[in-house]
């Protein structure tokens, strides 16, 4: 993407940084897209120095995409929405960073996703490998859930996978109902019985998430255990949605790979309030970067 830009034109970069990649969008003061950049992961909790490097690499890639000299890196006004900065010490470390830009502001990745989804204030629930809710009302943001695979993330892909394997183990001990999940899980793992425990004892949330499609498939075939797992997850997300709507959110969007699956099982009052996201997350960071020029 090539674009002509004068030497004194203001440059704004919005970045969406997560556990797998860092995506940036470069715009001018009018919001016209000049270029985009892609770099490595940007989870400040997992790797602070790596996150900083990814942000710089992303900025350099965006400038190159726009045909703008790398020397203008120090003219960029950058807003980054990052995974991990909900942890206070990580947020503090990023705000104290001696960055190479004209200005740098950091928000949580879910904050910029909310701004992007609604063009401003509203509420979102992200349902992917993990799950988290966030509402932005009267200028104040508040998160719900997002407690991680060990303590929460109900309704997420990892949670569905773990509940599926728990059901398989209960069925094997004849302490729970028989389920199609047993055959499906054994076929995917290549083991059965206590060997499942051995294989999955140190599994990551992503590895557990790989079993979520089995729950969905079994539910579609009428398996009651799989259906009950989906219903349990959807009920949690539904309660979260109702809480955020009661707090004053005007719009609510469900995002992530499992959004449609879970939305179908949520209550009618919540379904009636669901609205599609207006833009991708990096656009939320761009909006926030542009606001800095007016002091908002």
Tab-separated table of C-alpha atoms in Angstrom:
chain	number	residue	atom	x	y	z
A	1	UNK	CA	0.000	0.000	0.000
A	2	UNK	CA	1.748	3.178	-1.185
A	3	UNK	CA	0.696	6.712	-0.314
A	4	UNK	CA	2.234	10.145	-0.729
A	5	UNK	CA	2.623	12.116	2.477
A	6	UNK	CA	4.355	15.387	3.135
A	7	UNK	CA	7.250	15.760	5.578
A	8	UNK	CA	5.121	17.689	8.086
A	9	UNK	CA	1.950	15.617	7.863
A	10	UNK	CA	0.883	14.086	11.171
A	11	UNK	CA	1.022	10.307	11.317
A	12	UNK	CA	-1.106	8.140	13.607
A	13	UNK	CA	-0.705	4.421	14.239
A	14	UNK	CA	-3.271	2.181	15.929
A	15	UNK	CA	-2.036	-1.224	17.081
A	16	UNK	CA	-3.917	-4.334	18.163
A	17	UNK	CA	-1.433	-6.533	20.005
A	18	UNK	CA	-2.249	-10.044	21.146
A	19	UNK	CA	-0.667	-13.353	21.981
A	20	UNK	CA	-0.091	-14.373	18.371
A	21	UNK	CA	0.452	-11.160	16.413
A	22	UNK	CA	0.660	-7.396	16.431
A	23	UNK	CA	-1.381	-5.635	13.726
A	24	UNK	CA	-1.085	-1.917	13.065
A	25	UNK	CA	-2.916	0.593	10.872
A	26	UNK	CA	-1.260	3.866	9.860
A	27	UNK	CA	-3.453	6.883	9.050
A	28	UNK	CA	-3.126	10.608	8.471
A	29	UNK	CA	-4.913	13.303	10.479
A	30	UNK	CA	-8.095	12.835	8.434
A	31	UNK	CA	-8.180	9.101	9.152
A	32	UNK	CA	-7.107	8.126	5.628
A	33	UNK	CA	-5.369	4.742	5.711
A	34	UNK	CA	-1.760	4.989	4.560
A	35	UNK	CA	-0.414	1.550	5.373
A	36	UNK	CA	-0.521	-1.475	7.640
A	37	UNK	CA	2.069	-3.413	9.596
A	38	UNK	CA	2.301	-6.915	11.015
A	39	UNK	CA	4.718	-8.170	13.660
A	40	UNK	CA	5.062	-10.841	16.330
A	41	UNK	CA	3.154	-11.366	19.548
A	42	UNK	CA	2.510	-8.508	21.969
A	43	UNK	CA	1.419	-9.886	25.328
A	44	UNK	CA	3.009	-7.630	27.937
A	45	UNK	CA	2.349	-10.111	30.738
A	46	UNK	CA	4.122	-12.963	28.990
A	47	UNK	CA	7.026	-11.069	27.404
A	48	UNK	CA	7.502	-7.376	28.115
A	49	UNK	CA	10.646	-6.844	26.043
A	50	UNK	CA	9.244	-8.903	23.181
A	51	UNK	CA	6.079	-6.792	23.231
A	52	UNK	CA	8.058	-3.580	22.950
A	53	UNK	CA	10.078	-5.019	20.067
A	54	UNK	CA	6.913	-6.146	18.272
A	55	UNK	CA	5.413	-2.658	18.562
A	56	UNK	CA	8.495	-1.066	16.992
A	57	UNK	CA	8.623	-3.736	14.274
A	58	UNK	CA	4.934	-3.215	13.553
A	59	UNK	CA	5.435	0.552	13.269
A	60	UNK	CA	8.381	0.120	10.918
A	61	UNK	CA	6.386	-2.308	8.772
A	62	UNK	CA	3.452	0.120	8.595
A	63	UNK	CA	5.734	2.954	7.465
A	64	UNK	CA	7.307	0.707	4.831
A	65	UNK	CA	3.856	-0.354	3.643
A	66	UNK	CA	2.962	3.310	3.162
A	67	UNK	CA	6.205	4.095	1.375
A	68	UNK	CA	7.265	6.425	4.182
A	69	UNK	CA	10.876	6.651	5.337
A	70	UNK	CA	11.724	4.734	8.505
A	71	UNK	CA	13.387	7.903	9.828
A	72	UNK	CA	9.900	9.280	10.497
A	73	UNK	CA	9.333	6.710	13.244
A	74	UNK	CA	9.847	9.475	15.796
A	75	UNK	CA	6.911	11.424	14.324
A	76	UNK	CA	4.345	8.712	14.995
A	77	UNK	CA	1.523	9.128	17.485
A	78	UNK	CA	0.909	5.544	18.565
A	79	UNK	CA	-1.943	3.978	20.509
A	80	UNK	CA	-1.609	0.281	21.277
A	81	UNK	CA	-4.214	-2.057	22.695
A	82	UNK	CA	-2.253	-4.902	24.257
A	83	UNK	CA	-2.905	-8.239	25.876
A	84	UNK	CA	-1.608	-8.418	29.435
A	85	UNK	CA	-1.694	-4.727	30.378
A	86	UNK	CA	-4.759	-5.301	32.543
A	87	UNK	CA	-2.112	-6.416	35.058
A	88	UNK	CA	-1.092	-3.156	36.798
A	89	UNK	CA	2.668	-3.775	36.816
A	90	UNK	CA	2.615	-4.551	33.083
A	91	UNK	CA	0.610	-1.418	32.315
A	92	UNK	CA	3.044	0.633	34.380
A	93	UNK	CA	6.036	-0.888	32.597
A	94	UNK	CA	4.583	-0.031	29.190
A	95	UNK	CA	3.698	3.546	30.128
A	96	UNK	CA	7.233	4.100	31.469
A	97	UNK	CA	8.858	2.726	28.319
A	98	UNK	CA	11.408	5.020	26.629
A	99	UNK	CA	9.761	4.481	23.251
A	100	UNK	CA	11.023	5.896	19.930
A	101	UNK	CA	7.749	7.629	18.983
A	102	UNK	CA	6.462	11.190	19.245
A	103	UNK	CA	3.784	9.923	21.621
A	104	UNK	CA	2.724	6.526	22.897
A	105	UNK	CA	-0.426	5.548	24.798
A	106	UNK	CA	-1.420	2.058	25.889
A	107	UNK	CA	-4.812	0.486	26.586
A	108	UNK	CA	-5.991	-3.074	27.081
A	109	UNK	CA	-6.714	-5.026	23.929
A	110	UNK	CA	-10.337	-5.409	24.980
A	111	UNK	CA	-10.746	-1.636	25.434
A	112	UNK	CA	-9.773	-0.928	21.823
A	113	UNK	CA	-11.957	-3.826	20.653
A	114	UNK	CA	-14.923	-2.213	22.416
A	115	UNK	CA	-14.226	1.209	20.893
A	116	UNK	CA	-13.946	-0.416	17.462
A	117	UNK	CA	-17.115	-2.476	17.864
A	118	UNK	CA	-19.270	0.520	18.702
A	119	UNK	CA	-17.382	3.532	17.414
A	120	UNK	CA	-17.231	4.607	21.038
A	121	UNK	CA	-19.003	3.344	24.139
A	122	UNK	CA	-20.838	0.038	24.501
A	123	UNK	CA	-20.223	-3.524	25.679
A	124	UNK	CA	-18.550	-6.574	24.197
A	125	UNK	CA	-18.090	-10.208	25.106
A	126	UNK	CA	-15.175	-11.984	23.457
A	127	UNK	CA	-15.541	-15.759	23.241
A	128	UNK	CA	-12.560	-17.561	21.768
A	129	UNK	CA	-9.983	-19.754	23.471
A	130	UNK	CA	-10.808	-17.690	26.568
A	131	UNK	CA	-13.755	-15.477	27.466
A	132	UNK	CA	-14.055	-11.941	28.806
A	133	UNK	CA	-16.602	-9.135	28.899
A	134	UNK	CA	-16.021	-5.382	28.877
A	135	UNK	CA	-18.283	-2.375	28.995
A	136	UNK	CA	-17.455	1.280	28.430
A	137	UNK	CA	-20.105	3.601	29.857
A	138	UNK	CA	-19.781	7.312	30.662
A	139	UNK	CA	-16.073	7.186	29.937
A	140	UNK	CA	-15.392	4.380	32.409
A	141	UNK	CA	-14.412	0.848	31.458
A	142	UNK	CA	-15.110	-2.274	33.484
A	143	UNK	CA	-14.174	-5.864	32.703
A	144	UNK	CA	-16.030	-9.047	33.604
A	145	UNK	CA	-14.513	-12.509	33.690
A	146	UNK	CA	-11.257	-12.963	31.836
A	147	UNK	CA	-9.853	-14.753	34.869
A	148	UNK	CA	-7.914	-17.264	32.815
A	149	UNK	CA	-8.323	-20.948	32.115
A	150	UNK	CA	-7.524	-22.060	35.666
A	151	UNK	CA	-10.078	-19.902	37.472
A	152	UNK	CA	-12.625	-18.916	34.848
A	153	UNK	CA	-13.116	-18.394	31.103
A	154	UNK	CA	-16.512	-20.110	31.220
A	155	UNK	CA	-18.104	-20.580	27.819
A	156	UNK	CA	-14.755	-20.374	26.046
A	157	UNK	CA	-13.184	-22.929	23.742
A	158	UNK	CA	-10.721	-24.073	26.398
A	159	UNK	CA	-13.504	-24.376	28.959
A	160	UNK	CA	-15.667	-26.383	26.539
A	161	UNK	CA	-12.769	-28.737	25.867
A	162	UNK	CA	-12.064	-29.269	29.546
A	163	UNK	CA	-15.737	-29.884	30.335
A	164	UNK	CA	-15.872	-32.371	27.460
A	165	UNK	CA	-12.933	-34.389	28.770
A	166	UNK	CA	-14.328	-34.265	32.302
A	167	UNK	CA	-17.561	-35.738	30.937
A	168	UNK	CA	-15.576	-38.448	29.144
A	169	UNK	CA	-13.780	-39.425	32.346
A	170	UNK	CA	-17.034	-39.463	34.347
A	171	UNK	CA	-18.686	-41.644	31.714
A	172	UNK	CA	-15.714	-44.011	31.812
A	173	UNK	CA	-16.155	-44.419	35.567
A	174	UNK	CA	-19.922	-44.841	35.094
A	175	UNK	CA	-20.447	-41.809	37.313
A	176	UNK	CA	-21.878	-39.766	34.487
A	177	UNK	CA	-24.045	-40.394	31.429
A	178	UNK	CA	-22.673	-42.027	28.310
A	179	UNK	CA	-21.761	-39.523	25.636
A	180	UNK	CA	-20.609	-39.392	22.030
A	181	UNK	CA	-17.765	-37.250	23.300
A	182	UNK	CA	-15.992	-40.386	24.509
A	183	UNK	CA	-15.454	-41.809	21.043
A	184	UNK	CA	-14.744	-38.414	19.503
A	185	UNK	CA	-12.148	-37.488	22.125
A	186	UNK	CA	-10.444	-40.871	22.018
A	187	UNK	CA	-10.210	-40.666	18.236
A	188	UNK	CA	-8.630	-37.219	18.435
A	189	UNK	CA	-6.215	-38.122	21.226
A	190	UNK	CA	-5.391	-41.627	20.092
A	191	UNK	CA	-5.632	-42.862	23.693
A	192	UNK	CA	-8.359	-43.816	26.173
A	193	UNK	CA	-8.997	-44.242	29.883
A	194	UNK	CA	-6.307	-43.047	32.269
A	195	UNK	CA	-3.986	-42.394	29.337
A	196	UNK	CA	-6.175	-39.339	28.660
A	197	UNK	CA	-5.171	-38.003	32.077
A	198	UNK	CA	-1.509	-38.564	31.293
A	199	UNK	CA	-1.683	-36.846	27.903
A	200	UNK	CA	-3.694	-33.843	29.096
A	201	UNK	CA	-2.179	-33.294	32.553
A	202	UNK	CA	0.012	-30.400	31.406
A	203	UNK	CA	-2.079	-29.287	28.432
A	204	UNK	CA	-2.438	-25.594	27.645
A	205	UNK	CA	-5.684	-23.725	27.193
A	206	UNK	CA	-5.177	-23.892	23.421
A	207	UNK	CA	-4.763	-27.663	23.579
A	208	UNK	CA	-7.978	-27.991	25.553
A	209	UNK	CA	-9.628	-25.605	23.099
A	210	UNK	CA	-8.951	-28.081	20.306
A	211	UNK	CA	-11.751	-30.238	21.756
A	212	UNK	CA	-14.396	-27.511	21.552
A	213	UNK	CA	-15.407	-28.506	17.987
A	214	UNK	CA	-16.174	-31.998	19.298
A	215	UNK	CA	-18.680	-30.550	21.759
A	216	UNK	CA	-20.359	-28.566	19.004
A	217	UNK	CA	-20.461	-31.570	16.662
A	218	UNK	CA	-21.864	-33.896	19.324
A	219	UNK	CA	-24.497	-31.335	20.316
A	220	UNK	CA	-25.609	-31.056	16.697
A	221	UNK	CA	-26.014	-34.844	16.674
A	222	UNK	CA	-28.298	-34.613	19.694
A	223	UNK	CA	-25.868	-35.624	22.441
A	224	UNK	CA	-27.407	-34.390	25.688
A	225	UNK	CA	-24.104	-34.126	27.548
A	226	UNK	CA	-22.629	-31.911	24.839
A	227	UNK	CA	-25.790	-29.816	24.729
A	228	UNK	CA	-25.717	-29.313	28.487
A	229	UNK	CA	-22.092	-28.156	28.320
A	230	UNK	CA	-22.947	-25.561	25.676
A	231	UNK	CA	-26.017	-24.459	27.633
A	232	UNK	CA	-23.960	-24.046	30.806
A	233	UNK	CA	-21.394	-21.899	29.017
A	234	UNK	CA	-24.057	-19.815	27.296
A	235	UNK	CA	-25.871	-19.233	30.600
A	236	UNK	CA	-22.714	-17.735	32.103
A	237	UNK	CA	-22.193	-15.443	29.112
A	238	UNK	CA	-25.877	-14.509	29.186
A	239	UNK	CA	-25.611	-13.455	32.835
A	240	UNK	CA	-22.543	-11.396	31.976
A	241	UNK	CA	-24.412	-9.714	29.118
A	242	UNK	CA	-27.394	-8.870	31.324
A	243	UNK	CA	-25.057	-7.382	33.939
A	244	UNK	CA	-23.423	-5.084	31.378
A	245	UNK	CA	-26.720	-4.009	29.843
A	246	UNK	CA	-28.062	-3.204	33.304
A	247	UNK	CA	-24.953	-1.063	33.871
A	248	UNK	CA	-26.014	1.193	31.004
A	249	UNK	CA	-24.444	-0.225	27.857
A	250	UNK	CA	-26.485	0.854	24.818
A	251	UNK	CA	-24.913	-1.596	22.363
A	252	UNK	CA	-23.669	-5.144	22.899
A	253	UNK	CA	-21.520	-7.155	20.504
A	254	UNK	CA	-20.411	-10.768	20.788
A	255	UNK	CA	-16.972	-11.343	19.272
A	256	UNK	CA	-14.625	-14.274	18.758
A	257	UNK	CA	-14.653	-17.660	17.101
A	258	UNK	CA	-17.451	-19.052	19.279
A	259	UNK	CA	-19.645	-15.942	19.178
A	260	UNK	CA	-22.315	-17.323	16.855
A	261	UNK	CA	-22.462	-20.708	18.590
A	262	UNK	CA	-23.004	-19.127	21.991
A	263	UNK	CA	-25.308	-16.348	20.789
A	264	UNK	CA	-27.747	-18.964	19.482
A	265	UNK	CA	-28.129	-20.378	23.012
A	266	UNK	CA	-28.506	-17.090	24.869
A	267	UNK	CA	-31.776	-15.662	26.169
A	268	UNK	CA	-34.203	-13.726	23.990
A	269	UNK	CA	-33.656	-10.403	25.836
A	270	UNK	CA	-29.919	-10.623	25.164
A	271	UNK	CA	-30.326	-11.762	21.556
A	272	UNK	CA	-32.551	-8.761	20.890
A	273	UNK	CA	-29.800	-6.412	22.068
A	274	UNK	CA	-26.934	-7.975	20.095
A	275	UNK	CA	-25.452	-5.749	17.396
A	276	UNK	CA	-22.662	-6.461	14.900
A	277	UNK	CA	-19.243	-4.951	15.520
A	278	UNK	CA	-18.664	-1.875	13.375
A	279	UNK	CA	-14.928	-2.394	12.856
A	280	UNK	CA	-11.879	-4.518	13.664
A	281	UNK	CA	-9.900	-3.932	16.864
A	282	UNK	CA	-7.038	-1.973	15.306
A	283	UNK	CA	-9.589	0.607	14.149
A	284	UNK	CA	-10.407	1.256	17.801
A	285	UNK	CA	-6.748	2.061	18.451
A	286	UNK	CA	-6.729	4.351	15.405
A	287	UNK	CA	-9.768	6.232	16.742
A	288	UNK	CA	-8.063	6.730	20.091
A	289	UNK	CA	-4.852	7.901	18.412
A	290	UNK	CA	-6.736	10.470	16.345
A	291	UNK	CA	-8.444	11.795	19.472
A	292	UNK	CA	-5.034	12.687	20.892
A	293	UNK	CA	-4.604	15.428	18.294
A	294	UNK	CA	-7.659	17.206	19.696
A	295	UNK	CA	-6.798	16.521	23.312
A	296	UNK	CA	-9.834	14.276	23.901
